[in-house]
CSV table of N, CA and C in Angstrom, one decimal:
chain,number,residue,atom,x,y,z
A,684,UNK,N,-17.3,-5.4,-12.3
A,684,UNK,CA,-18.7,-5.7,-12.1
A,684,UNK,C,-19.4,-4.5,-11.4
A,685,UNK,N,-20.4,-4.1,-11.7
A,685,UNK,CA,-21.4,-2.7,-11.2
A,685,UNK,C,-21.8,-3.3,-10.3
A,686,UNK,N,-22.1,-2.9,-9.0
A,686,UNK,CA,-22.6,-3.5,-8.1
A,686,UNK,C,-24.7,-3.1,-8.5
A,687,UNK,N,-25.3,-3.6,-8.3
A,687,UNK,CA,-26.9,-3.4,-8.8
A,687,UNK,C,-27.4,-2.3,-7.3
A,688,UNK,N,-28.2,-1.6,-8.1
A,688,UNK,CA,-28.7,-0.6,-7.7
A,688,UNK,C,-29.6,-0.8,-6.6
A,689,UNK,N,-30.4,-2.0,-6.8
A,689,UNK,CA,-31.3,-2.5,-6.1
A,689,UNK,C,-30.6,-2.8,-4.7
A,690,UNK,N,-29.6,-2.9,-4.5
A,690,UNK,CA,-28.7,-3.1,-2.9
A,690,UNK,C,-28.6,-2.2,-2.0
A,691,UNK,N,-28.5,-1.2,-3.0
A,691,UNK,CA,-28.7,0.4,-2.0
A,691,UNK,C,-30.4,1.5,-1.9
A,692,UNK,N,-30.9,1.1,-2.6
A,692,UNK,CA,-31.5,1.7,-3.2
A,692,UNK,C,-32.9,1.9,-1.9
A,693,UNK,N,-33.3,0.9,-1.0
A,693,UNK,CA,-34.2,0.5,0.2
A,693,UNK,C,-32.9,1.6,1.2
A,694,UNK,N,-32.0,1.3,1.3
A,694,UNK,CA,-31.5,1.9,2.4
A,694,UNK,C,-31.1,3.6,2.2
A,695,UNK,N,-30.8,3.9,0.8
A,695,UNK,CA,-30.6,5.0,0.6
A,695,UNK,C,-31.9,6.2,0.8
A,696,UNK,N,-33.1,5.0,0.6
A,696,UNK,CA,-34.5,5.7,0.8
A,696,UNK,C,-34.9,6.1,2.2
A,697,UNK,N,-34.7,5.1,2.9
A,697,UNK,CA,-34.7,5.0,4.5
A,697,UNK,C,-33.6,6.0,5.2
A,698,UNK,N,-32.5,6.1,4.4
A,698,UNK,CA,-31.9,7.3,5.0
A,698,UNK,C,-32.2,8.3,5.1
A,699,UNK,N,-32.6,9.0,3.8
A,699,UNK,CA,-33.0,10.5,3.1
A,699,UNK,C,-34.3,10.7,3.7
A,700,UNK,N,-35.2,9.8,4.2
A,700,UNK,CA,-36.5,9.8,4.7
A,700,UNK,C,-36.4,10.6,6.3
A,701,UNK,N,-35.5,9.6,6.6
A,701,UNK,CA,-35.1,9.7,8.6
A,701,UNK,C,-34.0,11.5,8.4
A,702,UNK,N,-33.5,11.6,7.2
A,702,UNK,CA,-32.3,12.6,7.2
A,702,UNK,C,-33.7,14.2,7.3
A,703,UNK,N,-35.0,13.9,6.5
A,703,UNK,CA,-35.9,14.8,5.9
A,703,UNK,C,-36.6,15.1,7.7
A,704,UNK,N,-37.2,14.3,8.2
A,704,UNK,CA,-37.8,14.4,9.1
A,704,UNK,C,-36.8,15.0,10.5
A,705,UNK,N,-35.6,14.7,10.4
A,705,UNK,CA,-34.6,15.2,11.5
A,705,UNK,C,-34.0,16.8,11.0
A,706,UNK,N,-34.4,17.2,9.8
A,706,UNK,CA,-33.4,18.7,8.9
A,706,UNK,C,-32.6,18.7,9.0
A,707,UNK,N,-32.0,17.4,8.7
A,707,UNK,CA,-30.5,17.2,8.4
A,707,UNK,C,-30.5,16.9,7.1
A,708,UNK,N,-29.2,16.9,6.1
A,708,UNK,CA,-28.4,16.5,5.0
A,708,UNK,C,-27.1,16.0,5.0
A,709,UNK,N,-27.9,15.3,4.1
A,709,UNK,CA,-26.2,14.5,3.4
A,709,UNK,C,-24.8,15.1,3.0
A,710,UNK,N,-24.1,15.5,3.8
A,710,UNK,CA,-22.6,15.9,3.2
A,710,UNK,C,-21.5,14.8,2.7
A,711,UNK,N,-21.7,13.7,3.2
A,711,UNK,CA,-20.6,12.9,2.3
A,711,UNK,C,-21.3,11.3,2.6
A,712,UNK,N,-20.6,10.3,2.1
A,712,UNK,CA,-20.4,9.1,2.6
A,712,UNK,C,-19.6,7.8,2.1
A,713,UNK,N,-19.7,7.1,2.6
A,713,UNK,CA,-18.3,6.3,2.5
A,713,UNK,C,-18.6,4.6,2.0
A,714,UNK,N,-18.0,4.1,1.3
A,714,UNK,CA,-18.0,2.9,1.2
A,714,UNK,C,-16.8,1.5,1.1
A,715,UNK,N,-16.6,0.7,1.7
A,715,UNK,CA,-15.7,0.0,1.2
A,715,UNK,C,-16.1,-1.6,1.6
A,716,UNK,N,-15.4,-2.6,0.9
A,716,UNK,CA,-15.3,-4.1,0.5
A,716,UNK,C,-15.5,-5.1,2.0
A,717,UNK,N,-16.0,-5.7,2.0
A,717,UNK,CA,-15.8,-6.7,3.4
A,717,UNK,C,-15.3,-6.3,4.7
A,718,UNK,N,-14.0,-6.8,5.1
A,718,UNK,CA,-13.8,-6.0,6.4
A,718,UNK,C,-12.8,-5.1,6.3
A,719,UNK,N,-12.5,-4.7,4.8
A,719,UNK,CA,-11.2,-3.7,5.0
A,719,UNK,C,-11.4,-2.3,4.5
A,720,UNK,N,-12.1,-1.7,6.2
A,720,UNK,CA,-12.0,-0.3,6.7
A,720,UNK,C,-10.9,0.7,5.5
A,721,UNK,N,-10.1,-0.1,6.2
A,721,UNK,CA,-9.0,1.0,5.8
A,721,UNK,C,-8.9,1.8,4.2
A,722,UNK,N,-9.3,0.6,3.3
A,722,UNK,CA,-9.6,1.2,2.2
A,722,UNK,C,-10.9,2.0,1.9
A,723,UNK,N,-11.5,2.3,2.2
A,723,UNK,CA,-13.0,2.9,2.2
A,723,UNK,C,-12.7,4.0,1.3
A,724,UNK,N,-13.3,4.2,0.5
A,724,UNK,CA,-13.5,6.0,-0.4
A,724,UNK,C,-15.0,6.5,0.3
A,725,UNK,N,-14.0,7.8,0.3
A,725,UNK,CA,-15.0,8.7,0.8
A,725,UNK,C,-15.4,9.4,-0.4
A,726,UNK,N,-16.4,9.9,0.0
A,726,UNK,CA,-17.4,10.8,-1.3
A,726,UNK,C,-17.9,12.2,-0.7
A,727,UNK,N,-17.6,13.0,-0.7
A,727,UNK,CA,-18.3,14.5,-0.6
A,727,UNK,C,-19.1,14.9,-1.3
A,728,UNK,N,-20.1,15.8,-0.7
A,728,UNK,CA,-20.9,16.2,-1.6
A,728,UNK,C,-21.0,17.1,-1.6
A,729,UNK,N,-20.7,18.1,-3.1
A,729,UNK,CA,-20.5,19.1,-3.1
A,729,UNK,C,-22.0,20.6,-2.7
A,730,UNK,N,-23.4,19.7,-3.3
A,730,UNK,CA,-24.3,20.1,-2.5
A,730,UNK,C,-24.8,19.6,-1.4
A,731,UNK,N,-24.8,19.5,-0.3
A,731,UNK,CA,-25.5,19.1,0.6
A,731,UNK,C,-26.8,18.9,0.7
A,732,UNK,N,-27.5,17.7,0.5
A,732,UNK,CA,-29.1,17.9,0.6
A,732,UNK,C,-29.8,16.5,1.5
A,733,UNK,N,-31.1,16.5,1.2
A,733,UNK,CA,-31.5,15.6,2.4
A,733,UNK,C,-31.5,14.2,1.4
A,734,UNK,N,-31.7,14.3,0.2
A,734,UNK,CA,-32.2,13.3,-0.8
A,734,UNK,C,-30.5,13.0,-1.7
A,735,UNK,N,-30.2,11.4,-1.7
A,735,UNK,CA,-29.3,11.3,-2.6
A,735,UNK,C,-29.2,10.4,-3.5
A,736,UNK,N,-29.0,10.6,-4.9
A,736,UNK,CA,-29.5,9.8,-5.5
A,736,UNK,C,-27.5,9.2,-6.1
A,737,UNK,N,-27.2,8.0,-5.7
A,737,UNK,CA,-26.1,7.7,-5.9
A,737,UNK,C,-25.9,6.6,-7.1
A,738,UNK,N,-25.6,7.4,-8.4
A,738,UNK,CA,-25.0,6.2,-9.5
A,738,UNK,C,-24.2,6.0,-9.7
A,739,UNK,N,-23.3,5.0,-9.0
A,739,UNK,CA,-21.9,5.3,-9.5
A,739,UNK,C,-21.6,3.8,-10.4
A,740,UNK,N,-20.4,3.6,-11.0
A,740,UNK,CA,-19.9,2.3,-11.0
A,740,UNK,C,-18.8,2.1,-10.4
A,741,UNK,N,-18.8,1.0,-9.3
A,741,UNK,CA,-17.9,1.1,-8.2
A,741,UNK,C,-16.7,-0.1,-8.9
A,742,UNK,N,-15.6,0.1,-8.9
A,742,UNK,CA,-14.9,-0.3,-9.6
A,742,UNK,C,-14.9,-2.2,-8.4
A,743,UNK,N,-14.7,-3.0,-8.8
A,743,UNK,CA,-14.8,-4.2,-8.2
A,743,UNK,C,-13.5,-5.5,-8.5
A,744,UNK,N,-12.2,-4.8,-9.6
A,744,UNK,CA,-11.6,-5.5,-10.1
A,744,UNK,C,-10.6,-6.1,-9.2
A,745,UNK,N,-10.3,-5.8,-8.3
A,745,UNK,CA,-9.5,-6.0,-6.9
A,745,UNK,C,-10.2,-7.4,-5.8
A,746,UNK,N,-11.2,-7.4,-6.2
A,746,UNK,CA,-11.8,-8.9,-5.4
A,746,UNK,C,-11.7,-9.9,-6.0
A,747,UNK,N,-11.8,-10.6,-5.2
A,747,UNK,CA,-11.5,-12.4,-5.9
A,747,UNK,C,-13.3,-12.8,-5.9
A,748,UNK,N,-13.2,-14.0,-7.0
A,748,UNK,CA,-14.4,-14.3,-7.5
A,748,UNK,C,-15.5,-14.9,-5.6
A,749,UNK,N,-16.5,-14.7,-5.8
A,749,UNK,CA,-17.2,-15.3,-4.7
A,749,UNK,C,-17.9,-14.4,-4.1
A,750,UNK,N,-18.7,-14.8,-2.8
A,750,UNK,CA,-19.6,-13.5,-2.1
A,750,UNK,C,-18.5,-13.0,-1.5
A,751,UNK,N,-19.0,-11.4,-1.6
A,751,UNK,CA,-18.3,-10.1,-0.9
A,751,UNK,C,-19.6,-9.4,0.0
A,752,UNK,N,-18.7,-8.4,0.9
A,752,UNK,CA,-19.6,-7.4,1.5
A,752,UNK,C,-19.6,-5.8,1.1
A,753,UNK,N,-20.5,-5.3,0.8
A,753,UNK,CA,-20.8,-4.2,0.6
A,753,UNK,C,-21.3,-3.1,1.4
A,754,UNK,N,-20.0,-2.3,2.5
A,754,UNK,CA,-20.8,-1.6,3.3
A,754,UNK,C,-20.6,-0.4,3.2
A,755,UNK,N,-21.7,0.8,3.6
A,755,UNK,CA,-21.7,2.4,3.2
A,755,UNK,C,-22.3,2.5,4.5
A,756,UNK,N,-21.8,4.1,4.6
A,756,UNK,CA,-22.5,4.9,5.9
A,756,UNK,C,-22.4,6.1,5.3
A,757,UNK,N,-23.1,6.7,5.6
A,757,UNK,CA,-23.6,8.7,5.6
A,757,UNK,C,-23.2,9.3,6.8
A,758,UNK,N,-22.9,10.6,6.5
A,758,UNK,CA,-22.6,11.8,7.6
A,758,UNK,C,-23.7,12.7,7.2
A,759,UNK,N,-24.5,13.2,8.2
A,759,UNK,CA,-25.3,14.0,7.8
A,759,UNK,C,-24.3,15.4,8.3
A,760,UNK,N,-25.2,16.7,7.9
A,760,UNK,CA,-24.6,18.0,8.3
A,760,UNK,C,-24.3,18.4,9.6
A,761,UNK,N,-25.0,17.5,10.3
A,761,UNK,CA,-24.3,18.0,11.9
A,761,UNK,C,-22.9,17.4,12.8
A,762,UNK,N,-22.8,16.2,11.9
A,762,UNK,CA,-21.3,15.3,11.9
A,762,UNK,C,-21.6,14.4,11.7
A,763,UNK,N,-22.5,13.6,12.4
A,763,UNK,CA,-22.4,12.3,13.1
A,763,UNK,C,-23.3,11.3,11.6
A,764,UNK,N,-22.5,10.6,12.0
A,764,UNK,CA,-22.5,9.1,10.7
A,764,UNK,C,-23.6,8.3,11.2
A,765,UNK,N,-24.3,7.7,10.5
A,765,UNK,CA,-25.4,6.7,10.3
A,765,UNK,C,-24.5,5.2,10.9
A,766,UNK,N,-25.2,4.4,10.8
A,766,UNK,CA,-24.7,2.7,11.2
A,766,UNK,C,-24.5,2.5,10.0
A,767,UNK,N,-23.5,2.0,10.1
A,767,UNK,CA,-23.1,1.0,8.7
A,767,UNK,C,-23.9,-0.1,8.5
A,768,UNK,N,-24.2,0.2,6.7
A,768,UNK,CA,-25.4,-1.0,6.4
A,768,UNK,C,-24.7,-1.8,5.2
A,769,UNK,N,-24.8,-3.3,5.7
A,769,UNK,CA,-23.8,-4.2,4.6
A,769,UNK,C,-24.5,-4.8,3.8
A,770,UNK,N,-24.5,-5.1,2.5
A,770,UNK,CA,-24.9,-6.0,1.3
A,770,UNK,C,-24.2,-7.1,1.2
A,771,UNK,N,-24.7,-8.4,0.8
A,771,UNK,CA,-23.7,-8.9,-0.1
A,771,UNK,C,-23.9,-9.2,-1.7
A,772,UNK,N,-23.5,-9.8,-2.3
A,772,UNK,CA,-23.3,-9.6,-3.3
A,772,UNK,C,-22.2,-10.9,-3.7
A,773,UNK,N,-22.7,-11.6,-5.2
A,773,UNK,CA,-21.3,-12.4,-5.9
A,773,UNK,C,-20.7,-11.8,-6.8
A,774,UNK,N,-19.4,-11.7,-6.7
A,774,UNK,CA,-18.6,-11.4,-8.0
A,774,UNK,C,-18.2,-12.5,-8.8
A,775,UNK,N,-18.8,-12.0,-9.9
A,775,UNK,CA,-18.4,-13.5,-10.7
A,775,UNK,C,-17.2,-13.0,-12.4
């Protein structure tokens, strides 16, 4: 199941916005399933910029049917990571 674009898409804007006005950029960020941290993929980015335009299709075959959480956070270029922002979402 592709998670819909429209989940990230307000917060990805709100990032790159707050990232433009501070002269910081996006070097990586991370996402993973409900409450399990531990699995999280990380994503680098090989350009660094303030604006990111993220399409991916996040593989979702490992969940069981029902509502899930969807949460990502950003590192901008000076280290320090954003708050983690959660969606939910049904997989059906």
């Amino acid at each position: 199941m592709k998670i819909p674009k429209s989940l990230l898409f307000f917060h990805i804007l709100w990032l790159c916005f707050n990232l433009h006005l501070r002269g910081q950029s996006i070097v990586k960020h991370q996402y993973w399933f409900d409450d399990n941290v531990s699995s999280r993929s990380t994503i680098h980015h090989l350009t660094p910029d303030s604006t990111l335009i993220w399409d991916a299709h996040i593989n979702t075959s490992q969940l069981d049917l029902g509502v899930h959480t969807l949460n990502i956070r950003f590192q901008e270029s000076s280290g320090i990571w954003s708050v983690v922002t959660s969606h939910y979402f049904y997989h059906q």
